[in-house]
Short mmCIF file of C-alpha atoms in Angstrom, two decimals:
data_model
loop_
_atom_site.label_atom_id
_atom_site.label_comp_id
_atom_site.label_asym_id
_atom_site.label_seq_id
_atom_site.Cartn_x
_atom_site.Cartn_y
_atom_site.Cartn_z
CA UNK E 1165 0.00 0.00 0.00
CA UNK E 1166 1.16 3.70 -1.08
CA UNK E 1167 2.11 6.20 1.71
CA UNK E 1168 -0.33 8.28 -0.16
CA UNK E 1169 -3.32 5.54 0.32
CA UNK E 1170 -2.74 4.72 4.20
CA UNK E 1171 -2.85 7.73 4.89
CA UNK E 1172 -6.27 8.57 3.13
CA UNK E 1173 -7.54 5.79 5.29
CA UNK E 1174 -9.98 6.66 7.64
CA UNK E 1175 -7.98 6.21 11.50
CA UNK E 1176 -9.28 3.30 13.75
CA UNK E 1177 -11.87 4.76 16.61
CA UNK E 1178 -11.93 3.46 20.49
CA UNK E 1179 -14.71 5.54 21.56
CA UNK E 1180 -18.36 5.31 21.57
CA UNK E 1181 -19.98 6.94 18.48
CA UNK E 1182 -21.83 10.38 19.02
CA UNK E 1183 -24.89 10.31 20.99
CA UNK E 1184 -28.29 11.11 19.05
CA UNK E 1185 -30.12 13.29 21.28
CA UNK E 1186 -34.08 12.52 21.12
CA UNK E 1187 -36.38 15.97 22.29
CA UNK E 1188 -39.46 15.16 24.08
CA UNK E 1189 -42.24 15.19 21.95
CA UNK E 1190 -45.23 17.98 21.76
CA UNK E 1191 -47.23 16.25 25.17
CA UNK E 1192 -43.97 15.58 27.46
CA UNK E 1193 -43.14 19.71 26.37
CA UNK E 1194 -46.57 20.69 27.20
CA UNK E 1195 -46.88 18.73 30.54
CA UNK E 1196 -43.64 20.37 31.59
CA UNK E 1197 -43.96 23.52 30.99
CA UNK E 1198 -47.58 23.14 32.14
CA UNK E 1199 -45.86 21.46 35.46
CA UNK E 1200 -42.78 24.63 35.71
CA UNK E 1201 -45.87 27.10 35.32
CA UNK E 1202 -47.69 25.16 38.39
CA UNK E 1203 -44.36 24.99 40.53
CA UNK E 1204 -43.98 28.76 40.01
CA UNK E 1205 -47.03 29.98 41.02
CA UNK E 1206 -46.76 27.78 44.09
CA UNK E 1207 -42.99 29.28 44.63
CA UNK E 1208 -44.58 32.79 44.67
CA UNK E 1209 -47.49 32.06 46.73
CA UNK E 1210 -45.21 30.75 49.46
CA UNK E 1211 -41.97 33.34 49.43
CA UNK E 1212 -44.75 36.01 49.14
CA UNK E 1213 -46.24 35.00 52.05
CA UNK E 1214 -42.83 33.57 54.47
CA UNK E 1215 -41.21 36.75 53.15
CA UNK E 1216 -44.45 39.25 54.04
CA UNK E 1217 -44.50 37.40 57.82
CA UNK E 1218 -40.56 38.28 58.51
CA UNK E 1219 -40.95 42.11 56.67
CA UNK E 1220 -44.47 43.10 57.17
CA UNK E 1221 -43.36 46.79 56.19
CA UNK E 1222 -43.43 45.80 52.44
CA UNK E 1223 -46.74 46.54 50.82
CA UNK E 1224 -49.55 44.25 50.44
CA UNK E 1225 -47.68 40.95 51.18
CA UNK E 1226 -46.77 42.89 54.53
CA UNK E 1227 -50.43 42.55 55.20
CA UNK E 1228 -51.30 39.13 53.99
CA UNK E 1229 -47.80 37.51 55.04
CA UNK E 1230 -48.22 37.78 58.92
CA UNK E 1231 -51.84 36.25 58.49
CA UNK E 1232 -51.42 33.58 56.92
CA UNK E 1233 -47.82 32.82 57.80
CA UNK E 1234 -48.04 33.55 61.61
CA UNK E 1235 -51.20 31.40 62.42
CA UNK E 1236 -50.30 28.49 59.94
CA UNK E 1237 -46.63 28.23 59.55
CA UNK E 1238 -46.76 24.61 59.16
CA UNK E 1239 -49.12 24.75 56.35
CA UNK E 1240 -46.91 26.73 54.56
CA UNK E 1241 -43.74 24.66 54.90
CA UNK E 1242 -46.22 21.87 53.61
CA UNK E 1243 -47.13 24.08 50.46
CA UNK E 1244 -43.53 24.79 50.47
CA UNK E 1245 -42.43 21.02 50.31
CA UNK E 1246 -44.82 20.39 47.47
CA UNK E 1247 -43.15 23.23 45.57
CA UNK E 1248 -39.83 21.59 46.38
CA UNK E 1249 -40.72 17.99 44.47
CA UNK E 1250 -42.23 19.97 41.47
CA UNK E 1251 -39.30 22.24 41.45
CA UNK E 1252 -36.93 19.00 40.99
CA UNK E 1253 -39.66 17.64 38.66
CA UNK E 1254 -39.07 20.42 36.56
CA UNK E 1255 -35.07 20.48 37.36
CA UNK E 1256 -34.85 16.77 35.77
CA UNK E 1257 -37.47 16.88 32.66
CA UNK E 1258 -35.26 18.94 31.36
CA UNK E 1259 -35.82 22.74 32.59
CA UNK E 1260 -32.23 23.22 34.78
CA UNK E 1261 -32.25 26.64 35.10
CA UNK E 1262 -36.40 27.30 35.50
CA UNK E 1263 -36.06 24.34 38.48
CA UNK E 1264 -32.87 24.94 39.83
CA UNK E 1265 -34.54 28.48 41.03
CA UNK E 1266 -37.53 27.22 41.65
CA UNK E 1267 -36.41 24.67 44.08
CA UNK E 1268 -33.93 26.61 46.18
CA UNK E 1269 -36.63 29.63 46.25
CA UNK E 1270 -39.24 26.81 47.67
CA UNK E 1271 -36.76 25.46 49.78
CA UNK E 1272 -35.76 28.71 51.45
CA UNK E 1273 -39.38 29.43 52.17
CA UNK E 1274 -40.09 26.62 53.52
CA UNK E 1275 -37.58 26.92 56.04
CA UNK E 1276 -38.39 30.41 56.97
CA UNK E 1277 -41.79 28.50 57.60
CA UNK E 1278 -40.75 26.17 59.56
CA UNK E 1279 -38.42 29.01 61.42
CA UNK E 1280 -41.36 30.73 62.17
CA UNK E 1281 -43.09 27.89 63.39
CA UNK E 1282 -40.00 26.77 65.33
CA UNK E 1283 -40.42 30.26 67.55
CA UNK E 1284 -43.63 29.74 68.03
CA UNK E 1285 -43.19 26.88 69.74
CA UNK E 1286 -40.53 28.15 71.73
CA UNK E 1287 -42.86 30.71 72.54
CA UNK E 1288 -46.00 28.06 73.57
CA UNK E 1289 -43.16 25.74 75.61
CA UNK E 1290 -42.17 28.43 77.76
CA UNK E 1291 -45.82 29.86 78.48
CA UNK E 1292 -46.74 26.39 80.15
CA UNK E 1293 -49.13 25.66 76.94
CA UNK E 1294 -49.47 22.46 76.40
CA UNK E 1295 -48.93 22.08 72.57
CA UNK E 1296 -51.39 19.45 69.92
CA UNK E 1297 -50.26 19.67 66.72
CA UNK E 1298 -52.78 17.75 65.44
CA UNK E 1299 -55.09 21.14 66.55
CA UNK E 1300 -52.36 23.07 64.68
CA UNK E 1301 -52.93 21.35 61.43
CA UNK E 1302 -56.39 20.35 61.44
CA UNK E 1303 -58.27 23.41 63.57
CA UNK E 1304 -58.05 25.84 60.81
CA UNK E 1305 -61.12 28.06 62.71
CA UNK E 1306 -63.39 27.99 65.24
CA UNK E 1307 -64.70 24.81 66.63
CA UNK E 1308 -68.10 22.77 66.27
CA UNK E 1309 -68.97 23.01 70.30
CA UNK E 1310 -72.01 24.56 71.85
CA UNK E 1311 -72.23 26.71 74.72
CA UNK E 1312 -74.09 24.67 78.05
CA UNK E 1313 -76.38 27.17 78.20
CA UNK E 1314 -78.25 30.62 76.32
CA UNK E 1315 -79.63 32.35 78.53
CA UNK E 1316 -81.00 36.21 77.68
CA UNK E 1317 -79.47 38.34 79.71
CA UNK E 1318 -81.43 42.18 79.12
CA UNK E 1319 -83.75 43.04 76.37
CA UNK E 1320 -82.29 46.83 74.60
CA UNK E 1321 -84.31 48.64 71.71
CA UNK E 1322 -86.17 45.24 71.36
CA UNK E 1323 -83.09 43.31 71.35
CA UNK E 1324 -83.09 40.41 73.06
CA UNK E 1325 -78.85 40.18 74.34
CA UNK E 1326 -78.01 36.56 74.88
CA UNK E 1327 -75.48 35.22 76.57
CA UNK E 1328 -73.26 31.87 75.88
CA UNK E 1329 -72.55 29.85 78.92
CA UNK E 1330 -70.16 28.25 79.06
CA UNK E 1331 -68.97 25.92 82.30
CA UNK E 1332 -66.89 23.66 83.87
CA UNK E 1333 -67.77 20.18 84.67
CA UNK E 1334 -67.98 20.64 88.28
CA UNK E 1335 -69.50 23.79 88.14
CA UNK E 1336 -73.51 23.27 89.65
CA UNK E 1337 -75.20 25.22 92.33
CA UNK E 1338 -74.74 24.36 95.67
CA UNK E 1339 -71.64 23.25 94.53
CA UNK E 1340 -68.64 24.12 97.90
CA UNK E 1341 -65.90 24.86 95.42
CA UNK E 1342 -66.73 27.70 93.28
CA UNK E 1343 -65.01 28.49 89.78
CA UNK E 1344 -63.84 31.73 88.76
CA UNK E 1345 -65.79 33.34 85.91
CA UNK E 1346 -65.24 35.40 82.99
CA UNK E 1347 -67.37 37.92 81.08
CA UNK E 1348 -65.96 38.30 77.01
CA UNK E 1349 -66.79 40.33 74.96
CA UNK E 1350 -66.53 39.41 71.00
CA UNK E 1351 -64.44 41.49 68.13
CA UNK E 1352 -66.07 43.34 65.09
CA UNK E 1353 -65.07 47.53 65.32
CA UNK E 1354 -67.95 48.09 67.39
CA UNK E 1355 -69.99 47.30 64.35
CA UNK E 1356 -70.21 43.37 63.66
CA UNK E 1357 -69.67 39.83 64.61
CA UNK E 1358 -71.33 38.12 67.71
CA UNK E 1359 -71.06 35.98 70.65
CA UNK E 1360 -70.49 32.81 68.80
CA UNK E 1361 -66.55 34.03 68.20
CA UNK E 1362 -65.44 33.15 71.48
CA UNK E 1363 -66.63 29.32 71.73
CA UNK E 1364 -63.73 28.15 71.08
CA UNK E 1365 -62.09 29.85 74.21
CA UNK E 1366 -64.73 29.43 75.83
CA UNK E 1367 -65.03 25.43 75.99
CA UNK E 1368 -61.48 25.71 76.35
CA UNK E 1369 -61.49 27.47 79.66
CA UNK E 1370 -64.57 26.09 81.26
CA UNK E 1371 -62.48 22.55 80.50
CA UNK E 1372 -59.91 23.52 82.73
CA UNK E 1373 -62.41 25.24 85.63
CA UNK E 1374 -63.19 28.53 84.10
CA UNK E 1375 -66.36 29.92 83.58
CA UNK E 1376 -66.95 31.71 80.72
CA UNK E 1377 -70.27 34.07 79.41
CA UNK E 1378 -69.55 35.27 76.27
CA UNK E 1379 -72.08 38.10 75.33
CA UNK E 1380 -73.76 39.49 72.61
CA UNK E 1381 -73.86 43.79 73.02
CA UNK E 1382 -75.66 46.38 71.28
CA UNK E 1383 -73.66 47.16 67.65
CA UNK E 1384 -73.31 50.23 65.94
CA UNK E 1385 -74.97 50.89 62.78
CA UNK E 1386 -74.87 54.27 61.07
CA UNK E 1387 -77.80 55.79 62.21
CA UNK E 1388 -77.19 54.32 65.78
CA UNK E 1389 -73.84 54.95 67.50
CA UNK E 1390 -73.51 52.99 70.71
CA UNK E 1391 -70.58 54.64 72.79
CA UNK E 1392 -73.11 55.27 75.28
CA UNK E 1393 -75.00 51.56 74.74
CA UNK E 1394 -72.81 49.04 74.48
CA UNK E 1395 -70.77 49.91 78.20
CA UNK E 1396 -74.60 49.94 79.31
CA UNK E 1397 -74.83 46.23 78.12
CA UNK E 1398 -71.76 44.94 79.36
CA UNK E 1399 -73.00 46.47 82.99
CA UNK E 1400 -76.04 44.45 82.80
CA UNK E 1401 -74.02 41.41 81.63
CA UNK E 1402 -71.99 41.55 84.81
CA UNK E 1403 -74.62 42.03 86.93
CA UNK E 1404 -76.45 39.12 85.50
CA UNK E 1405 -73.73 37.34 86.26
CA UNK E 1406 -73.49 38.25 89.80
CA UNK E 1407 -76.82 37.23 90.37
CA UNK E 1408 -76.84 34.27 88.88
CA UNK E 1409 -73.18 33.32 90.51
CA UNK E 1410 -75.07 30.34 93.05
CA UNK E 1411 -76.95 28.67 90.17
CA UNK E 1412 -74.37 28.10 88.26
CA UNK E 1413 -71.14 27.60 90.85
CA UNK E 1414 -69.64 30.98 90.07
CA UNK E 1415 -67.62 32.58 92.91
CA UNK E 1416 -68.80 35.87 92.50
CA UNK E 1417 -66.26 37.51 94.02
CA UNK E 1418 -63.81 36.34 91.11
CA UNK E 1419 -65.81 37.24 88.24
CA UNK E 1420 -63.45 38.73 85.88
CA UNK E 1421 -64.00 41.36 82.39
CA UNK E 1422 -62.56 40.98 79.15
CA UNK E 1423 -62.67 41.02 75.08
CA UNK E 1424 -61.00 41.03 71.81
CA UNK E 1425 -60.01 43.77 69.92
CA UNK E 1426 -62.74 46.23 70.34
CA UNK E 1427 -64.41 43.98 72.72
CA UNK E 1428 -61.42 44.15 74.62
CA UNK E 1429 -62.02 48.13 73.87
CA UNK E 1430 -65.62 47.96 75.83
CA UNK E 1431 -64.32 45.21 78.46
CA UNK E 1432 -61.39 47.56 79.78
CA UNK E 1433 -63.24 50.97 79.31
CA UNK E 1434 -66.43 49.32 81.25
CA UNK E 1435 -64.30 47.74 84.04
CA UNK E 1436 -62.29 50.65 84.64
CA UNK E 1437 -64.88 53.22 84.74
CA UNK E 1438 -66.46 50.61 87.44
CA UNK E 1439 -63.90 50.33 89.45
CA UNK E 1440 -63.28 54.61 89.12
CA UNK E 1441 -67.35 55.15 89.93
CA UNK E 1442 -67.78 57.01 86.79
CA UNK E 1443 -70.15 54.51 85.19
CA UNK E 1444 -73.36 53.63 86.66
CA UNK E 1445 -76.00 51.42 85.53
CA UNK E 1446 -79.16 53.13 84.04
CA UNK E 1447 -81.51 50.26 84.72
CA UNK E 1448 -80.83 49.13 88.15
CA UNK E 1449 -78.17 47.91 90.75
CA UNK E 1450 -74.60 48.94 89.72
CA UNK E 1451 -72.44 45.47 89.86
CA UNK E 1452 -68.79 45.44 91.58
CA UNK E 1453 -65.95 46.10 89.19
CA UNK E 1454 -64.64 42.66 88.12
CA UNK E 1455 -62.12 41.12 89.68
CA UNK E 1456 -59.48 41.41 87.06
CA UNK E 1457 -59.66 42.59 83.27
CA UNK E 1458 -58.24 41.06 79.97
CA UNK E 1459 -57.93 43.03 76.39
CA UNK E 1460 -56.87 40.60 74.10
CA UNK E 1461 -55.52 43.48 70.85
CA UNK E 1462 -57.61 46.14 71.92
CA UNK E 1463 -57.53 49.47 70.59
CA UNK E 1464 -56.36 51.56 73.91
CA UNK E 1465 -57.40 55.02 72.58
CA UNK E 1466 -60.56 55.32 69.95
CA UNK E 1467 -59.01 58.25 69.48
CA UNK E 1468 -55.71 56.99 68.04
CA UNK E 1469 -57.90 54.04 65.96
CA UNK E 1470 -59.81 57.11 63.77
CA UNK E 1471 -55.86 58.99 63.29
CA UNK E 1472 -54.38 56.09 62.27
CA UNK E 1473 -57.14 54.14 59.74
CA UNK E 1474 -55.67 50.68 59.94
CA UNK E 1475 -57.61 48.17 58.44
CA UNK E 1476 -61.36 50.08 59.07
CA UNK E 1477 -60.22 51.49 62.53
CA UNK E 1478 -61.26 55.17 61.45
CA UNK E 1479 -64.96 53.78 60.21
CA UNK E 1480 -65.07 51.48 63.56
CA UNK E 1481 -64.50 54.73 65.48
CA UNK E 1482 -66.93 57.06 63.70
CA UNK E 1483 -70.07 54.23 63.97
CA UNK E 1484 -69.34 54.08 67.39
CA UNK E 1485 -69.00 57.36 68.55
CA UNK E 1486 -71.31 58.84 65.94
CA UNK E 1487 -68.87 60.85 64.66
CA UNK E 1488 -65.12 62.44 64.31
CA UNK E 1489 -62.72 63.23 67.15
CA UNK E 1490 -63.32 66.90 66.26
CA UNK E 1491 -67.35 66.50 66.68
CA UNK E 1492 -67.26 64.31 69.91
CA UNK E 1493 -64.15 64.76 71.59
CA UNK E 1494 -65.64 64.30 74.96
CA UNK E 1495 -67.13 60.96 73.42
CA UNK E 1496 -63.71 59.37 72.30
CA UNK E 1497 -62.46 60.46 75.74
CA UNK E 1498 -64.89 58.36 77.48
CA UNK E 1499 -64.90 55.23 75.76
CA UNK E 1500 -60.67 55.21 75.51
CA UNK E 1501 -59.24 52.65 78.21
CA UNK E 1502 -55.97 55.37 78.28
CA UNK E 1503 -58.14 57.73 79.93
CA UNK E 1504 -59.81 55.47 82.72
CA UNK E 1505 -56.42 55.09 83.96
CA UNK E 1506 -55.84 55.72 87.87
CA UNK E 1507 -54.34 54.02 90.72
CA UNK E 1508 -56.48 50.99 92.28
CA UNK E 1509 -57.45 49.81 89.14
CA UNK E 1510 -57.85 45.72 88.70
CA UNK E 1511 -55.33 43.32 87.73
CA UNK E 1512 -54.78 43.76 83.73
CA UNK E 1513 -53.88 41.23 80.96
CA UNK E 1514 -52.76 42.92 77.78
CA UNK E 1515 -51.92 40.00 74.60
CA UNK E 1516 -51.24 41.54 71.57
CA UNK E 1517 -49.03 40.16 68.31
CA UNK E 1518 -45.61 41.64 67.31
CA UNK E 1519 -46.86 41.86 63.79
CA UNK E 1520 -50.95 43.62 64.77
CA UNK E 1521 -51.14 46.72 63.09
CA UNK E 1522 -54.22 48.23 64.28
CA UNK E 1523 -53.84 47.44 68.04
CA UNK E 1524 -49.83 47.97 67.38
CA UNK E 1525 -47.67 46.29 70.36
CA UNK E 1526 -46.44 50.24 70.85
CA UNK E 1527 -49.89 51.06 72.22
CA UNK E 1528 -50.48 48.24 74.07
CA UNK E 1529 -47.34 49.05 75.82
CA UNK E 1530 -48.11 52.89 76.03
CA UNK E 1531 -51.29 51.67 78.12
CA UNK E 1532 -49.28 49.43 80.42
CA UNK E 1533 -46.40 51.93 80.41
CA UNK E 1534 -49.48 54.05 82.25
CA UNK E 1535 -50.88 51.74 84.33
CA UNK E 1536 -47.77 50.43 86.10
CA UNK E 1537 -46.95 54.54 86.82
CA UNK E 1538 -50.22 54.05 89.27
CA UNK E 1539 -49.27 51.03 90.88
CA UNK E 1540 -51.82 48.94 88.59
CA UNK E 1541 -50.46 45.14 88.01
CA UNK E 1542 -50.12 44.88 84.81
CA UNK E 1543 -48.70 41.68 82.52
CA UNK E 1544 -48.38 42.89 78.92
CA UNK E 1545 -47.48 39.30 76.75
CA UNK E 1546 -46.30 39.95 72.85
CA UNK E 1547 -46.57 36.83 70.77
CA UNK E 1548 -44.35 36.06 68.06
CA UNK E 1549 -45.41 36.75 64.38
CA UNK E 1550 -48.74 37.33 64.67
CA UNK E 1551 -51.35 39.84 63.12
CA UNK E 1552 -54.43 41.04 64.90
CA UNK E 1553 -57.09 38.47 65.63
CA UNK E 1554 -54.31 35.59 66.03
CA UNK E 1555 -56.98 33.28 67.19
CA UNK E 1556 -59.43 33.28 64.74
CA UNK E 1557 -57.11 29.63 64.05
CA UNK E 1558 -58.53 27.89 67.03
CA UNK E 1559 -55.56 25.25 66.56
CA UNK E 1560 -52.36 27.80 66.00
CA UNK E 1561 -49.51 28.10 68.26
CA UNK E 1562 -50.18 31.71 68.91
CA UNK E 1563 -54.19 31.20 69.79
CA UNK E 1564 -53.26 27.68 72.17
CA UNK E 1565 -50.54 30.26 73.57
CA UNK E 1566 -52.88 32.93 74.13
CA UNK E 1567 -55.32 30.63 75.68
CA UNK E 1568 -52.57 29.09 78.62
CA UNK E 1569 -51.36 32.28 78.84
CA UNK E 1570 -54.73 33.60 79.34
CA UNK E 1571 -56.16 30.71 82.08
CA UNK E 1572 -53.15 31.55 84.06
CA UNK E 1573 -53.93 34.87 84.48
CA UNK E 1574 -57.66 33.79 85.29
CA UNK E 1575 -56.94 31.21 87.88
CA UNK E 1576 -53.22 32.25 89.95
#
């Protein structure tokens, strides 16, 4: 063979041949894009909402964040898991860079979740609470019990105002020991929402030897403002109470005031003015002052609710009043807990949430910050991130915190 021939031939190979590459056909693209599109939304829905609990400043998700991360934390890392898998889904059918983001976005969500929910139980452990976390994943709301008893307590403007009873096995008249007793008073600006709120708290806390009347009270409508009507009710509710303290085991002389948000408005306002003798009742015997009071978020000045105009605090404040500051000033005075204080005022329990941005924790701590100047005992408890009304979720951390931390109070 010529030099000129070998080396025309073609050289020997020792390698594999090149690889064919095959692309997925029209359905495989469609289900994973269609799967990427899926995993994204999910990876937005859950940063927005871990990243809006830890920075509530930022607009919008700032609002919705400490909501819905605060009270279900666990939920979210769940949500955040699934995005995870699809994330790697994508990752492997073929979308590196679309995944690759995807799942370490997920994944740091998720355990900003789970850090969230990891304070929280700090938080729980070291209030005494005894923790279910079957209640924190499956409670989502209020729960399916009934009061023991609904008993109407007045009739106002042909209202009948009812009462849910709530009590302790033990609890019967005649009974020697007697429980101690709580009046509540529900959330709604003044304006909305009933009695049927607080079951949840109050089966709770008539399990464990409390007895608990949550009322119904007069609401404000916009031809009806009931600064004046709803203290009135709350009055009567205590007195009925008080007289009906044998029948049902009560010991009368630890019957106790409080609410949530503005219930927890009318609950401090009433008891202090009580315990001041600057509120009477209009239809009868004036009851004692309770024994202690509780405002669970409360707006402390009605004042500072219509300045600020957080989440309807300004139209809250006008329906009840019947007006502005500027109209009624002497009106906003009187139905403002900051103004009742004074020394020999009762026992107080303040709860609010780091994250609450109507009843902010600065307020709450303004009002203490006053009532410990007069000698009043005072225990102010802030609860990790958590937004106002952190136990509408019957089963979250923050709500079976605020519950312990709440029959403590009721029963040391």
């Amino acid at each position: 063979m010529s030099a000129s021939a070998r080396s025309a031939s073609p050289e020997p190979t020792t390698g594999p041949g090149p690889r064919s590459v095959t692309r997925p056909g029209p359905l495989r693209r469609t289900l994973r894009a269609a799967l990427a599109v899926f995993a994204s939304f999910l990876a937005f829905l859950v940063v927005a909402i871990v990243l809006g609990a830890y920075v509530p400043a930022i607009p919008k998700i700032g609002v919705i964040g400490p909501v819905l991360g605060g009270q279900y934390p666990f939920h979210m890392a769940l949500f955040g898991l699934v995005g995870v898998a699809l994330g790697v889904l994508a990752w492997r059918g073929g979308l590196v860079r679309w995944g690759r983001a995807l799942t370490a976005l997920t994944a740091l969500a998720t355990a900003g979740a789970l850090a969230i929910g990891a304070v929280q139980f700090t938080a729980a452990k070291n209030a005494g609470a005894d923790v279910s976390f079957g209640d924190v994943l499956t409670e989502l709301g209020y729960p399916d019990v009934a009061p023991d008893a609904t008993p109407t307590y007045a009739v106002r403007d042909g209202e009948r105002l009812k009462a849910d009873v709530y009590l302790p096995k033990g609890a019967r008249a005649g009974a020697q020991h007697k429980v101690p007793a709580i009046v509540l008073a529900h959330a709604g600006g003044f304006h909305t929402f009933d009695k049927s709120d607080l079951r949840g708290t109050g089966r709770w806390l008539a399990d464990r030897g409390v007895a608990v009347l949550a009322v119904d009270y007069r609401l404000a409508t916009p031809d009806r403002p009931t600064w004046n009507k709803a203290p009135q009710d709350l009055v009567t509710a205590l007195r009925w109470a008080e007289d009906h303290a044998d029948a049902y085991g009560i010991d009368a002389d630890r019957i106790s005031m409080g609410g949530m948000s503005a219930g927890g408005t009318l609950a401090m306002d009433t008891a202090y003015r009580l315990q001041n003798a600057t509120l009477k009742a209009t239809d009868g015997r004036t009851p004692k002052a309770p024994h202690s009071v509780v405002g669970f978020y409360p707006g402390t000045d009605v004042t500072d609710m219509w300045q600020r105009d957080v989440a309807g605090t300004r139209e809250a404040a006008e329906l009840f009043t019947g007006g502005t500051p500027r109209e009624y000033p002497d009106r906003y005075r009187e139905v403002s807990p900051t103004n009742q204080v004074a020394k020999g005022l009762q026992r107080t329990l303040l709860v609010v949430g780091d994250r609450d941005r109507s009843a902010t924790p600065s307020t709450v701590d303004d009002l203490a910050t006053a009532l410990r100047a007069e000698d009043v005992d005072t225990t102010v408890e802030q609860l990790p991130f958590a937004e106002h009304a952190f136990d509408d979720a019957y089963g979250s951390l923050t709500s079976q915190t605020s519950r312990q931390i709440l029959l403590d109070f009721l029963t040391r």
